[in-house]
PDB file of C-alpha atoms in Angstrom:
ATOM      1  CA  MET A   1     -15.669  -8.821   5.322  1.00  0.00           C
ATOM      2  CA  LYS A   2     -17.347  -6.564   2.785  1.00  0.00           C
ATOM      3  CA  THR A   3     -15.376  -3.466   1.836  1.00  0.00           C
ATOM      4  CA  CYS A   4     -16.168  -0.413  -0.238  1.00  0.00           C
ATOM      5  CA  HIS A   5     -14.733   0.745  -3.550  1.00  0.00           C
ATOM      6  CA  ARG A   6     -12.441   3.253  -1.842  1.00  0.00           C
ATOM      7  CA  PHE A   7     -10.806   0.459   0.200  1.00  0.00           C
ATOM      8  CA  ALA A   8     -10.059  -1.478  -2.988  1.00  0.00           C
ATOM      9  CA  THR A   9      -8.615   1.637  -4.621  1.00  0.00           C
ATOM     10  CA  ILE A  10      -6.347   2.407  -1.663  1.00  0.00           C
ATOM     11  CA  LYS A  11      -5.122  -1.194  -1.571  1.00  0.00           C
ATOM     12  CA  ALA A  12      -4.509  -1.345  -5.333  1.00  0.00           C
ATOM     13  CA  ASP A  13      -2.535   1.908  -5.296  1.00  0.00           C
ATOM     14  CA  PHE A  14      -0.274   0.754  -2.478  1.00  0.00           C
ATOM     15  CA  GLU A  15       0.231  -2.666  -4.088  1.00  0.00           C
ATOM     16  CA  ARG A  16       1.194  -0.998  -7.381  1.00  0.00           C
ATOM     17  CA  ASP A  17       3.724   1.204  -5.566  1.00  0.00           C
ATOM     18  CA  ALA A  18       5.134  -1.795  -3.687  1.00  0.00           C
ATOM     19  CA  ARG A  19       5.569  -3.782  -6.929  1.00  0.00           C
ATOM     20  CA  PHE A  20       7.358  -0.841  -8.542  1.00  0.00           C
ATOM     21  CA  LEU A  21       9.680  -0.347  -5.569  1.00  0.00           C
ATOM     22  CA  ARG A  22      10.339  -4.082  -5.245  1.00  0.00           C
ATOM     23  CA  GLY A  23      11.358  -4.239  -8.919  1.00  0.00           C
ATOM     24  CA  HIS A  24      13.568  -1.194  -8.488  1.00  0.00           C
ATOM     25  CA  ALA A  25      15.112  -2.708  -5.349  1.00  0.00           C
ATOM     26  CA  GLU A  26      16.036  -5.866  -7.243  1.00  0.00           C
ATOM     27  CA  ARG A  27      17.864  -3.813  -9.849  1.00  0.00           C
ATOM     28  CA  HIS A  28      19.495  -1.360  -7.423  1.00  0.00           C
ATOM     29  CA  GLN A  29      20.396  -3.170  -4.207  1.00  0.00           C
ATOM     30  CA  GLY A  30      20.898  -0.873  -1.214  1.00  0.00           C
ATOM     31  CA  SER A  31      19.332   2.221  -2.755  1.00  0.00           C
ATOM     32  CA  ALA A  32      16.837   4.451  -0.941  1.00  0.00           C
ATOM     33  CA  PRO A  33      13.803   3.100  -2.887  1.00  0.00           C
ATOM     34  CA  ALA A  34      14.876  -0.421  -1.939  1.00  0.00           C
ATOM     35  CA  LYS A  35      14.613   0.552   1.712  1.00  0.00           C
ATOM     36  CA  ASN A  36      11.305   2.323   1.084  1.00  0.00           C
ATOM     37  CA  ALA A  37       9.700  -0.854  -0.241  1.00  0.00           C
ATOM     38  CA  VAL A  38       9.438  -2.142   3.321  1.00  0.00           C
ATOM     39  CA  SER A  39       7.834   1.047   4.595  1.00  0.00           C
ATOM     40  CA  VAL A  40       5.226   0.996   1.812  1.00  0.00           C
ATOM     41  CA  LYS A  41       3.708  -2.206   3.242  1.00  0.00           C
ATOM     42  CA  ARG A  42       3.611  -0.670   6.712  1.00  0.00           C
ATOM     43  CA  ASN A  43       2.000   2.502   5.339  1.00  0.00           C
ATOM     44  CA  MET A  44      -0.553   0.426   3.428  1.00  0.00           C
ATOM     45  CA  ALA A  45      -1.557  -1.405   6.595  1.00  0.00           C
ATOM     46  CA  ARG A  46      -1.882   1.878   8.464  1.00  0.00           C
ATOM     47  CA  ALA A  47      -3.962   3.496   5.700  1.00  0.00           C
ATOM     48  CA  LEU A  48      -6.293   0.513   5.364  1.00  0.00           C
ATOM     49  CA  ASN A  49      -6.820   0.232   9.120  1.00  0.00           C
ATOM     50  CA  THR A  50      -7.567   3.940   9.336  1.00  0.00           C
ATOM     51  CA  HIS A  51     -10.011   3.607   6.471  1.00  0.00           C
ATOM     52  CA  LEU A  52     -11.762   0.662   8.129  1.00  0.00           C
ATOM     53  CA  ASP A  53     -12.101   2.640  11.360  1.00  0.00           C
ATOM     54  CA  ARG A  54     -13.645   5.659   9.646  1.00  0.00           C
ATOM     55  CA  CYS A  55     -15.682   4.249   6.779  1.00  0.00           C
ATOM     56  CA  PRO A  56     -19.318   3.532   7.675  1.00  0.00           C
ATOM     57  CA  GLU A  57     -19.675   1.228   4.649  1.00  0.00           C
ATOM     58  CA  CYS A  58     -16.703  -0.984   5.598  1.00  0.00           C
ATOM     59  CA  GLY A  59     -17.286  -0.976   9.342  1.00  0.00           C
TER      60      GLY A  59
END
């Protein structure tokens, strides 16, 4: 599937946030950011699916 530059940017931003939160979660078990690391992946999937639905270049 061919995707546009915006798709790659959205994905890279979410992956960067997930890496940061995962690292923080390893250092601070049970903290709020540790719990947020799971929701970041869910939000990334939602954002990318929404983008795919709306973007004429990706669709």
